[in-house]
Amino acid sequence: MNKLCLLALFTSMVSAMPSIGQTRDSHVDLPHLERRGNATQLLVDGKPFLVLGGELHNSNSSSVEYMKNVWPHLTTMHLNTVLLPVAWETIEPEEGRFDFRCVDGLLEGARANNLKLVVLWFGAWKNTYSSYAPAWVKTNTERFPRVQMSDGRGTERLSPFSTTVRDADARAFAQFMRHLREVDGNTHTVLMVQVENEVGVIPESRDHSNAANAAFAAPVPSALTSHLERHKATMDPELRAAWEAAGAKTTGTWQDLFGKASLTDDLFMAWQYATYIERVTAAGKAEYSLPMYANAALIRPNYEPGQYNSGGPLPHSMDIWHAGAPSLDFLSPDIYFNEFALWAGRYTLPDNPLFIPEAQGGSAGAANAFYAFGHLSAIGFSPFGIDDQGNAPLDLVGITNPSEHSDNSAIGYVYTDLSRLAPLILEKQGAGSISSALMEGEAQRSARLSIGEYTATITRAGGTSSAGARLAAMFIATGPNEFLVLGSGDAQITFSTDKPGPPIVGIESIDEEFFENGAWVPRRRLNGDEDSQGQALRLYAGDLAEGKIYRVRLYRYR
Ligand code: DGJ
């Protein structure tokens, strides 16, 4: 066979292989994830798509009427996707009687406003509780058992050990996905689905029901132990340390394998939630195979399992989640903490692309969005509570500077720029020629970033009050010596190199550019005082609002 024939054979084999998260028989045009060069991307109608999202407050999508005033506000912010809940209690108010009027109204509203949706399935759990389960589930605790405290008291949490709960949840979810296929299978308004919301148990580290106690005393399932053995080399270091400290056994109870610590309870619950969610996800995908994921409430400093959601899809239990819920396409962090880069990085793995369904908004969110898309090739970013302009979400209270969060105009500006740059960003994510620097607090005065054969040194400049303590700059290589640069605040950027060749870097030119009639158009050539006599690029906090970016050309000499 000649080389051309081999290439044709290889190409047809590759295109016949299912993409990540797709079943073999799913329709190729459905929204799906695909590895494209260096990045895993979401493809919508055959093209890569950057989710410039925002998540609604929890209760607003329960009313189509209420949403009428919300949609236009979202489009003015240049969102292209809205994350909103669909609750089990809404679609199955009586057992076996399904009502999709609200779902249909939400689809209609989104379409009329040219918006895509990511649906959050608020089934058995939302923030560990079961408040979105229908009344016929909530009130029948005999049939639908709850997580129990160690003293025997019940809780408002359905037990993940109950197959009755699981099967009822999965049946409802499957009906929902079937309906979605019928009404949206060609239009693709809904791009992805989050299965449940921030699962886990609090305030104790595990369920103490009889079913849970029996599972805890039983051997760890071999489906998990064999996965751990196979993935030993790449396993999360914390999980591996716990396993090795207990002797790296491959058979035994949970405590035999991971020790007598509360972390073991967390890992045990992680397996239970993961395998439960696997059944729900698989039932939904069998009807309509959209990408699906689960989201995590992260861990506040020094919190123990049970103080944080024990069993959620956290970094230290990702291997357990991947083993228990292979139908999920990825696991996602809800990042309200100041250490954005740390948490986002822990969810950016070769087998786990980054999608951030909840995050802080405002100027802090704007900086974080630059970092997520530019540095971590995120599929999407989505500040929580995007439908109001004033109130910080509960998760932010006491965590960060609320003034940095409360005004979402910065998100509007950053999404305006990002939507204009999206095709280029997606191309460069795949090519590995885009990156971003992020400074996470005023104490951090500068950052260094490798961009192609150059190093950019970004230093805070001017006042930071208008831009907040967070500052990001994004660099998109448009040639070996040319970059588009945009940032979220006042900064000065100098360039150097440590690569072989002439050692000194000069600025050949800097042009400011604005988006006009579908293209970036140069306006002023910035020189003299405006680029420190050819020594530095200056970014301003007002650039985002002005929609201004910079095209920088560099050269090297001796
Ligand atoms: C995290 C949850 O996932 C959201 O639904 C919402 O309750 C926020 N917390 C509130 O800050």
Coordinates of C-alpha atoms and ligand atoms in Angstrom, one line a residue:
M1 CA 0.0 0.0 0.0
N2 CA 1.5 3.4 -0.9
K3 CA 1.7 6.3 1.6
L4 CA -1.3 8.1 0.2
C5 CA -3.5 5.0 0.6
L6 CA -2.2 4.5 4.2
L7 CA -3.0 8.1 5.0
A8 CA -6.5 7.7 3.6
L9 CA -7.1 4.5 5.5
F10 CA -5.8 6.2 8.7
T11 CA -8.0 9.2 8.2
S12 CA -11.1 7.1 7.7
M13 CA -10.3 5.0 10.8
V14 CA -9.8 8.2 12.9
S15 CA -13.0 9.8 11.7
A16 CA -14.9 6.5 12.4
M17 CA -13.7 6.5 16.0
P18 CA -16.1 8.1 18.5
S19 CA -15.0 11.4 20.0
I20 CA -14.7 11.8 23.8
G21 CA -18.1 11.3 25.4
Q22 CA -19.8 10.1 22.2
T23 CA -21.3 6.7 21.8
R24 CA -20.4 5.0 18.6
D25 CA -23.8 5.4 17.0
S26 CA -24.4 9.0 18.1
H27 CA -25.0 11.5 15.4
V28 CA -21.8 13.2 14.4
D29 CA -23.4 16.7 14.3
L30 CA -24.4 16.6 18.0
P31 CA -22.5 18.9 20.3
H32 CA -19.5 16.8 21.3
L33 CA -16.0 17.0 22.6
E34 CA -13.1 16.5 20.3
R35 CA -9.3 16.5 20.8
R36 CA -8.0 19.1 18.4
G37 CA -4.2 19.4 18.6
N38 CA -3.2 20.5 22.1
A39 CA -6.8 21.1 23.3
T40 CA -10.0 19.3 23.9
Q41 CA -12.8 21.4 22.5
L42 CA -16.6 21.5 22.3
L43 CA -17.8 21.2 18.8
V44 CA -21.2 22.6 17.9
D45 CA -22.6 22.1 14.5
G46 CA -19.2 20.9 13.4
K47 CA -17.3 23.9 14.6
P48 CA -15.3 24.5 17.8
F49 CA -17.2 26.7 20.3
L50 CA -16.0 28.8 23.2
V51 CA -18.6 28.8 26.0
L52 CA -18.8 32.5 27.1
G53 CA -21.2 31.6 29.8
G54 CA -23.0 32.7 32.9
E55 CA -25.0 30.7 35.5
L56 CA -28.4 32.0 36.6
H57 CA -29.4 32.2 40.3
N58 CA -31.1 29.0 41.3
S59 CA -34.8 29.9 41.1
N60 CA -35.1 32.1 38.1
S61 CA -35.4 29.5 35.4
S62 CA -38.4 27.9 37.2
S63 CA -40.5 30.6 35.6
V64 CA -40.6 31.2 31.8
E65 CA -42.4 34.5 32.6
Y66 CA -39.7 35.7 35.0
M67 CA -37.0 34.9 32.4
K68 CA -38.6 37.2 29.8
N69 CA -36.8 40.2 31.4
V70 CA -33.6 38.3 32.0
W71 CA -32.7 37.1 28.5
P72 CA -32.1 40.5 27.0
H73 CA -29.9 41.5 29.9
L74 CA -27.8 38.5 29.2
T75 CA -27.3 39.2 25.5
T76 CA -26.2 42.7 26.2
M77 CA -23.4 41.2 28.2
H78 CA -22.3 39.2 25.1
L79 CA -22.8 35.9 26.7
N80 CA -23.3 33.1 24.2
T81 CA -24.4 30.5 26.7
V82 CA -26.6 30.4 29.8
L83 CA -26.2 27.8 32.5
L84 CA -29.6 27.2 34.1
P85 CA -31.2 24.5 36.3
V86 CA -34.0 22.2 35.2
A87 CA -35.4 20.6 38.4
W88 CA -36.8 17.1 38.8
E89 CA -39.7 18.6 40.8
T90 CA -40.6 20.8 37.7
I91 CA -40.6 18.0 35.1
E92 CA -42.1 15.2 37.2
P93 CA -44.5 16.8 39.7
E94 CA -46.4 13.4 40.0
E95 CA -44.7 10.1 39.6
G96 CA -44.7 9.1 35.9
R97 CA -46.5 12.3 34.7
F98 CA -44.0 14.5 32.9
D99 CA -44.5 18.2 32.2
F100 CA -42.0 19.9 29.9
R101 CA -43.8 23.2 29.4
C102 CA -41.1 25.0 31.4
V103 CA -38.3 23.3 29.5
D104 CA -39.9 24.2 26.2
G105 CA -40.4 27.9 27.3
L106 CA -36.7 28.1 28.3
L107 CA -35.6 26.7 24.9
E108 CA -37.8 29.2 23.2
G109 CA -36.5 32.1 25.2
A110 CA -32.9 31.1 24.6
R111 CA -33.4 30.7 20.9
A112 CA -35.2 34.0 20.5
N113 CA -32.2 35.7 22.2
N114 CA -29.7 33.7 20.2
L115 CA -28.3 32.0 23.2
K116 CA -27.2 28.4 23.8
L117 CA -27.9 26.6 27.1
V118 CA -26.0 24.2 29.4
V119 CA -28.7 22.5 31.5
L120 CA -28.0 21.7 35.2
W121 CA -30.0 18.6 36.2
F122 CA -31.1 19.4 39.7
G123 CA -32.2 15.8 40.4
A124 CA -31.6 14.0 43.7
W125 CA -29.0 16.5 44.8
K126 CA -28.3 20.2 44.8
N127 CA -25.5 21.3 47.2
T128 CA -25.7 18.0 49.1
Y129 CA -29.4 18.5 49.8
S130 CA -32.4 17.0 48.0
S131 CA -34.5 20.1 47.9
Y132 CA -35.3 19.8 44.2
A133 CA -36.7 16.3 44.4
P134 CA -40.4 16.2 43.7
A135 CA -42.8 16.1 46.7
W136 CA -43.7 12.5 46.1
V137 CA -40.0 11.6 46.6
K138 CA -39.3 14.0 49.5
T139 CA -42.3 12.9 51.6
N140 CA -41.9 9.1 51.2
T141 CA -38.8 8.5 53.3
E142 CA -39.6 4.8 53.5
R143 CA -39.4 4.3 49.8
F144 CA -36.7 6.9 49.2
P145 CA -34.3 6.7 52.1
R146 CA -32.0 9.4 53.3
V147 CA -28.4 9.8 54.3
Q148 CA -28.3 9.1 58.1
M149 CA -26.2 10.7 60.8
S150 CA -24.1 8.4 63.1
D151 CA -26.6 9.0 65.9
G152 CA -29.4 7.6 63.6
R153 CA -31.0 10.9 62.8
G154 CA -32.2 11.4 59.2
T155 CA -31.1 14.3 56.9
E156 CA -32.6 16.2 54.0
R157 CA -30.3 14.2 51.7
L158 CA -31.4 11.3 49.6
S159 CA -29.1 8.3 50.1
P160 CA -26.8 7.5 47.2
F161 CA -26.9 3.9 48.4
S162 CA -30.6 3.6 47.5
T163 CA -31.2 1.9 44.1
T164 CA -34.8 3.1 44.4
V165 CA -33.7 6.7 44.5
R166 CA -31.2 6.1 41.8
D167 CA -33.6 4.4 39.4
A168 CA -36.3 7.1 39.9
D169 CA -33.8 9.9 39.3
A170 CA -32.4 8.1 36.2
R171 CA -35.9 7.5 34.8
A172 CA -36.7 11.2 35.1
F173 CA -33.4 12.2 33.7
A174 CA -33.8 9.8 30.7
Q175 CA -37.3 11.2 30.0
F176 CA -35.9 14.7 30.1
M177 CA -33.1 13.8 27.7
R178 CA -35.5 12.0 25.4
H179 CA -37.7 15.1 25.3
L180 CA -34.6 17.3 24.6
R181 CA -33.7 15.0 21.7
E182 CA -37.2 15.4 20.3
V183 CA -37.4 19.2 20.6
D184 CA -33.8 20.2 20.2
G185 CA -32.1 17.3 18.5
N186 CA -31.7 19.3 15.3
T187 CA -31.4 22.8 16.7
H188 CA -28.7 22.2 19.3
T189 CA -29.7 24.9 21.7
V190 CA -28.6 22.8 24.6
L191 CA -24.9 22.1 24.4
M192 CA -24.1 20.1 27.5
V193 CA -25.7 18.8 30.7
Q194 CA -24.5 18.9 34.3
V195 CA -25.7 15.9 36.2
E196 CA -26.7 16.9 39.8
N197 CA -25.1 19.8 41.5
E198 CA -22.2 19.9 44.1
V199 CA -22.9 16.4 45.5
G200 CA -21.4 15.1 48.7
V201 CA -22.3 14.8 52.4
I202 CA -22.1 17.3 55.3
P203 CA -21.9 17.7 58.2
E204 CA -20.5 14.2 58.8
S205 CA -17.9 12.6 56.5
R206 CA -20.1 9.7 55.4
D207 CA -23.6 8.2 55.3
H208 CA -24.3 6.0 58.4
S209 CA -27.4 4.3 57.1
N210 CA -27.4 0.5 57.3
A211 CA -26.8 0.2 53.6
A212 CA -23.9 2.6 53.8
N213 CA -22.4 0.8 56.9
A214 CA -22.6 -2.6 55.0
A215 CA -20.9 -1.2 51.9
F216 CA -18.2 0.4 54.1
A217 CA -17.4 -2.9 55.8
A218 CA -17.4 -4.8 52.4
P219 CA -14.4 -5.2 50.1
V220 CA -13.6 -2.2 47.9
P221 CA -15.1 -3.2 44.5
S222 CA -12.5 -4.7 42.1
A223 CA -13.7 -2.3 39.4
L224 CA -12.0 0.4 41.5
T225 CA -9.0 -1.4 42.7
S226 CA -8.1 -2.5 39.1
H227 CA -8.5 1.0 37.9
L228 CA -6.2 2.3 40.6
E229 CA -3.6 -0.3 39.7
R230 CA -3.8 0.6 36.0
H231 CA -3.5 4.4 36.7
K232 CA -0.9 4.3 39.5
A233 CA 1.6 6.3 37.6
T234 CA -0.7 9.2 36.9
M235 CA -2.9 9.0 40.1
D236 CA -3.5 12.1 42.2
P237 CA -0.6 12.3 44.7
E238 CA -2.9 12.7 47.8
L239 CA -4.9 9.6 46.9
R240 CA -1.7 7.7 46.1
A241 CA -0.1 8.8 49.4
A242 CA -3.2 7.5 51.4
W243 CA -3.2 4.2 49.5
E244 CA 0.6 3.7 49.9
A245 CA 0.6 4.7 53.5
A246 CA -1.9 1.8 54.1
G247 CA 0.4 -0.6 52.2
A248 CA -0.9 -0.2 48.6
K249 CA -3.2 -3.2 49.0
T250 CA -5.4 -4.3 46.2
T251 CA -8.0 -6.1 48.2
G252 CA -9.7 -5.3 51.5
T253 CA -12.2 -2.9 53.0
W254 CA -12.0 0.8 52.5
Q255 CA -10.1 1.3 55.7
D256 CA -7.8 -1.6 54.8
L257 CA -6.9 0.2 51.6
F258 CA -6.8 3.8 52.6
G259 CA -6.4 3.8 56.4
K260 CA -8.6 4.8 59.3
A261 CA -9.0 8.5 58.5
S262 CA -11.9 10.8 57.5
L263 CA -10.3 11.0 54.0
T264 CA -11.3 7.3 53.6
D265 CA -14.9 8.2 54.3
D266 CA -14.7 10.8 51.5
L267 CA -13.2 8.3 49.0
F268 CA -15.9 5.8 49.9
M269 CA -18.6 8.4 49.3
A270 CA -16.9 9.5 46.1
W271 CA -17.2 6.0 44.7
Q272 CA -20.9 5.8 45.7
Y273 CA -21.8 9.2 44.2
A274 CA -19.8 8.4 41.1
T275 CA -21.4 5.0 40.5
Y276 CA -24.9 6.5 41.1
I277 CA -24.3 9.4 38.8
E278 CA -22.9 6.9 36.2
R279 CA -26.3 5.2 36.1
V280 CA -28.1 8.5 35.7
T281 CA -25.7 9.8 33.1
A282 CA -25.8 6.6 31.1
A283 CA -29.6 6.5 31.1
G284 CA -29.7 10.1 29.8
K285 CA -27.1 9.5 27.2
A286 CA -28.9 6.4 25.9
E287 CA -31.7 8.8 25.0
Y288 CA -29.6 11.8 23.8
S289 CA -25.9 11.7 23.9
L290 CA -24.8 15.3 24.8
P291 CA -21.5 15.9 26.7
M292 CA -22.2 15.6 30.5
Y293 CA -20.2 16.5 33.6
A294 CA -20.4 16.8 37.4
N295 CA -19.3 19.8 39.4
A296 CA -17.5 20.2 42.7
A297 CA -17.8 22.5 45.6
L298 CA -14.1 23.1 46.5
I299 CA -12.4 22.8 49.9
R300 CA -12.0 25.8 52.1
P301 CA -8.6 26.0 53.9
N302 CA -8.2 23.4 56.7
Y303 CA -11.7 22.0 56.2
E304 CA -12.1 18.2 56.8
P305 CA -14.4 15.8 54.9
G306 CA -17.9 16.6 56.1
Q307 CA -17.0 20.2 56.6
Y308 CA -16.6 20.2 52.9
N309 CA -18.8 18.1 50.6
S310 CA -17.4 14.6 51.4
G311 CA -17.6 12.5 48.2
G312 CA -17.7 15.3 45.7
P313 CA -15.6 15.2 42.5
L314 CA -12.6 16.8 44.1
P315 CA -9.0 16.7 42.8
H316 CA -7.9 14.0 45.3
S317 CA -10.8 11.7 44.3
M318 CA -10.8 12.3 40.5
D319 CA -9.3 8.9 39.8
I320 CA -12.2 7.4 41.8
W321 CA -14.8 9.5 39.8
H322 CA -13.2 8.6 36.5
A323 CA -13.3 4.9 37.4
G324 CA -16.9 5.1 38.8
A325 CA -18.5 7.4 36.2
P326 CA -16.9 6.7 32.8
S327 CA -19.9 8.2 31.0
L328 CA -19.1 11.7 32.4
D329 CA -17.0 13.6 29.9
F330 CA -15.2 15.7 32.6
L331 CA -15.3 16.9 36.2
S332 CA -15.6 20.6 36.9
P333 CA -14.6 23.0 39.7
D334 CA -16.9 25.8 41.0
I335 CA -14.2 28.3 41.8
Y336 CA -15.1 31.2 44.1
F337 CA -11.7 31.2 45.9
N338 CA -8.9 33.6 45.3
E339 CA -6.5 30.8 44.3
F340 CA -8.1 30.5 40.9
A341 CA -5.0 29.3 39.0
L342 CA -4.3 26.5 41.5
W343 CA -7.9 25.1 41.4
A344 CA -8.3 25.5 37.7
G345 CA -5.0 23.9 37.1
R346 CA -6.0 20.8 39.2
Y347 CA -9.0 20.3 36.9
T348 CA -6.9 20.7 33.7
L349 CA -5.6 17.2 33.0
P350 CA -4.9 15.1 29.9
D351 CA -8.2 13.2 30.5
N352 CA -10.1 16.1 32.0
P353 CA -10.6 19.3 30.0
L354 CA -11.4 22.5 31.9
F355 CA -14.9 23.8 32.1
I356 CA -15.8 26.2 34.9
P357 CA -19.6 26.2 35.5
E358 CA -19.5 28.6 38.5
A359 CA -17.0 31.3 39.3
Q360 CA -16.9 34.8 40.7
G361 CA -17.7 37.5 38.2
G362 CA -16.8 41.2 38.1
S363 CA -13.3 42.4 37.4
A364 CA -11.9 39.3 39.2
G365 CA -13.9 37.1 36.9
A366 CA -12.8 39.0 33.8
A367 CA -9.1 38.4 34.7
N368 CA -9.8 34.7 35.5
A369 CA -11.6 34.2 32.2
F370 CA -8.5 35.5 30.3
Y371 CA -6.4 33.0 32.3
A372 CA -8.8 30.0 31.8
F373 CA -9.2 30.4 28.0
G374 CA -5.6 31.6 27.3
H375 CA -3.6 29.5 29.6
L376 CA -5.6 26.3 30.3
S377 CA -7.5 26.0 27.0
A378 CA -10.8 26.1 28.9
I379 CA -13.9 24.9 27.0
G380 CA -16.0 27.5 29.0
F381 CA -16.2 29.9 31.8
S382 CA -19.3 31.0 33.7
P383 CA -19.7 33.5 36.5
F384 CA -22.5 32.6 38.9
G385 CA -25.5 34.9 39.5
I386 CA -25.0 36.5 36.1
D387 CA -28.6 37.6 36.1
D388 CA -28.1 40.2 38.8
Q389 CA -25.9 43.2 39.0
G390 CA -25.5 43.6 42.7
N391 CA -25.6 40.7 45.1
A392 CA -22.6 38.5 45.5
P393 CA -23.4 34.8 45.6
L394 CA -23.4 33.2 49.0
D395 CA -20.2 31.4 48.2
L396 CA -18.3 34.6 48.1
V397 CA -19.3 35.9 51.5
G398 CA -16.1 36.2 53.5
I399 CA -14.0 34.7 50.8
T400 CA -13.1 37.5 48.5
N401 CA -13.4 41.2 48.0
P402 CA -17.2 41.6 47.1
S403 CA -16.6 44.9 45.3
E404 CA -14.4 43.0 42.8
H405 CA -17.4 40.7 42.1
S406 CA -20.5 42.8 42.2
D407 CA -20.3 44.8 39.0
N408 CA -20.5 42.4 36.0
S409 CA -19.8 45.1 33.4
A410 CA -16.3 43.8 33.3
I411 CA -17.6 40.4 32.3
G412 CA -19.6 42.1 29.5
Y413 CA -16.4 43.8 28.3
V414 CA -14.3 40.7 28.4
Y415 CA -16.9 38.7 26.6
T416 CA -17.3 41.3 23.9
D417 CA -13.5 41.0 23.2
L418 CA -13.5 37.2 23.6
S419 CA -16.5 36.7 21.3
R420 CA -14.7 38.7 18.6
L421 CA -11.5 36.7 19.1
A422 CA -13.1 33.3 19.7
P423 CA -12.3 31.7 16.3
L424 CA -8.7 32.8 16.7
I425 CA -8.5 31.7 20.3
L426 CA -9.9 28.3 19.4
E427 CA -7.4 27.8 16.6
K428 CA -4.5 28.9 18.8
Q429 CA -5.6 26.7 21.7
G430 CA -5.3 23.7 19.4
A431 CA -2.0 24.9 18.1
G432 CA -0.6 25.7 21.6
S433 CA 0.2 29.3 20.6
I434 CA -1.8 31.2 23.2
S435 CA -1.1 31.8 26.8
S436 CA -2.0 34.1 29.7
A437 CA -0.4 35.4 32.9
L438 CA -2.5 35.9 36.0
M439 CA -1.6 37.9 39.1
E440 CA -3.9 37.0 42.0
G441 CA -3.3 39.7 44.5
E442 CA -1.8 43.1 44.9
A443 CA 1.2 41.6 46.6
Q444 CA 2.1 40.0 43.4
R445 CA 3.7 42.8 41.4
S446 CA 4.9 41.0 38.3
A447 CA 4.7 37.7 36.4
R448 CA 6.8 36.1 33.7
L449 CA 5.4 34.2 30.8
S450 CA 7.0 32.2 28.0
I451 CA 5.4 33.1 24.6
G452 CA 7.1 31.3 21.7
E453 CA 10.8 32.2 21.7
Y454 CA 10.1 35.2 23.9
T455 CA 9.6 35.9 27.6
A456 CA 7.1 38.6 28.6
T457 CA 7.5 40.3 32.0
I458 CA 4.2 41.8 33.1
T459 CA 4.5 44.4 35.9
R460 CA 1.7 46.2 37.6
A461 CA 1.5 49.8 36.7
G462 CA -0.6 52.8 37.7
G463 CA -3.4 52.4 40.3
T464 CA -5.0 49.0 40.8
S465 CA -8.2 50.2 42.4
S466 CA -10.2 50.4 39.3
A467 CA -9.1 47.0 38.0
G468 CA -9.1 45.2 41.3
A469 CA -6.3 43.0 42.8
R470 CA -6.4 40.5 40.0
L471 CA -4.7 41.2 36.7
A472 CA -4.4 39.1 33.6
A473 CA -2.8 39.5 30.2
M474 CA -3.4 37.2 27.3
F475 CA -0.9 36.7 24.4
I476 CA -2.1 35.2 21.1
A477 CA 0.8 34.4 18.7
T478 CA -0.2 35.4 15.1
G479 CA 3.3 34.7 13.8
P480 CA 6.7 33.8 15.2
N481 CA 7.4 37.4 16.1
E482 CA 3.9 38.9 16.3
F483 CA 1.3 38.8 19.1
L484 CA -2.1 40.1 19.9
V485 CA -2.1 41.3 23.5
L486 CA -5.0 42.2 25.7
G487 CA -5.3 42.5 29.5
S488 CA -7.6 43.2 32.4
G489 CA -5.8 46.1 34.1
D490 CA -2.9 48.5 34.3
A491 CA 0.3 46.8 33.4
Q492 CA 3.6 47.4 31.7
I493 CA 5.1 44.6 29.6
T494 CA 8.7 44.1 28.6
F495 CA 10.1 41.4 26.4
S496 CA 13.3 39.3 26.5
T497 CA 14.5 35.9 25.4
D498 CA 16.5 33.0 26.7
K499 CA 16.3 31.0 23.5
P500 CA 19.3 30.3 21.2
G501 CA 20.0 33.2 18.8
P502 CA 20.5 36.9 19.1
P503 CA 20.0 37.7 22.8
I504 CA 18.4 41.2 22.8
V505 CA 14.7 41.7 22.0
G506 CA 13.5 44.9 20.4
I507 CA 10.0 46.2 19.9
E508 CA 9.5 46.5 16.1
S509 CA 6.1 48.1 16.4
I510 CA 2.9 48.3 18.5
D511 CA -0.4 49.1 16.9
E512 CA -3.7 49.6 18.9
E513 CA -6.6 47.8 17.1
F514 CA -10.3 48.1 17.3
F515 CA -13.0 45.7 16.0
E516 CA -14.9 47.4 13.1
N517 CA -17.2 45.7 10.6
G518 CA -16.1 42.2 11.5
A519 CA -12.3 42.8 11.5
W520 CA -9.6 44.1 13.7
V521 CA -8.5 47.5 12.3
P522 CA -5.3 49.4 13.3
R523 CA -5.7 53.0 14.6
R524 CA -2.7 54.6 16.3
R525 CA 0.8 53.4 15.9
L526 CA 2.0 53.6 19.5
N527 CA 5.6 54.9 19.9
G528 CA 7.6 57.4 21.9
D529 CA 5.9 58.1 25.2
E530 CA 3.2 55.6 24.5
D531 CA 5.6 52.7 24.4
S532 CA 8.4 54.1 26.7
Q533 CA 10.5 55.0 23.6
G534 CA 10.2 51.5 22.2
Q535 CA 10.9 49.7 25.5
A536 CA 7.5 48.5 26.7
L537 CA 3.9 47.8 25.9
R538 CA 1.5 49.6 28.3
L539 CA -2.0 48.1 29.0
Y540 CA -4.7 50.2 30.7
A541 CA -7.6 49.3 32.9
G542 CA -9.9 51.1 30.4
D543 CA -8.8 49.0 27.4
L544 CA -11.5 46.4 27.9
A545 CA -14.3 48.9 28.0
E546 CA -12.9 50.5 24.9
G547 CA -12.6 47.2 23.1
K548 CA -8.9 47.9 22.4
I549 CA -6.2 45.2 21.8
Y550 CA -2.6 45.6 20.8
R551 CA -0.6 44.0 17.9
V552 CA 3.0 43.8 18.9
R553 CA 5.9 42.9 16.6
L554 CA 9.2 41.9 18.1
Y555 CA 12.7 41.3 16.7
R556 CA 16.1 40.1 18.1
Y557 CA 19.6 41.6 17.8
R558 CA 23.0 41.5 19.3
Ligands
DGJ1 C1 -22.9 26.9 44.7 C2 -24.1 26.3 44.0 O1 -23.7 25.2 43.2 C3 -25.0 27.3 43.3 O2 -26.1 26.6 42.9 C4 -25.4 28.4 44.3 O3 -26.1 27.9 45.3 C5 -24.1 29.0 44.8 N1 -23.3 28.0 45.5 C6 -24.4 30.2 45.7 O4 -23.3 31.0 46.0

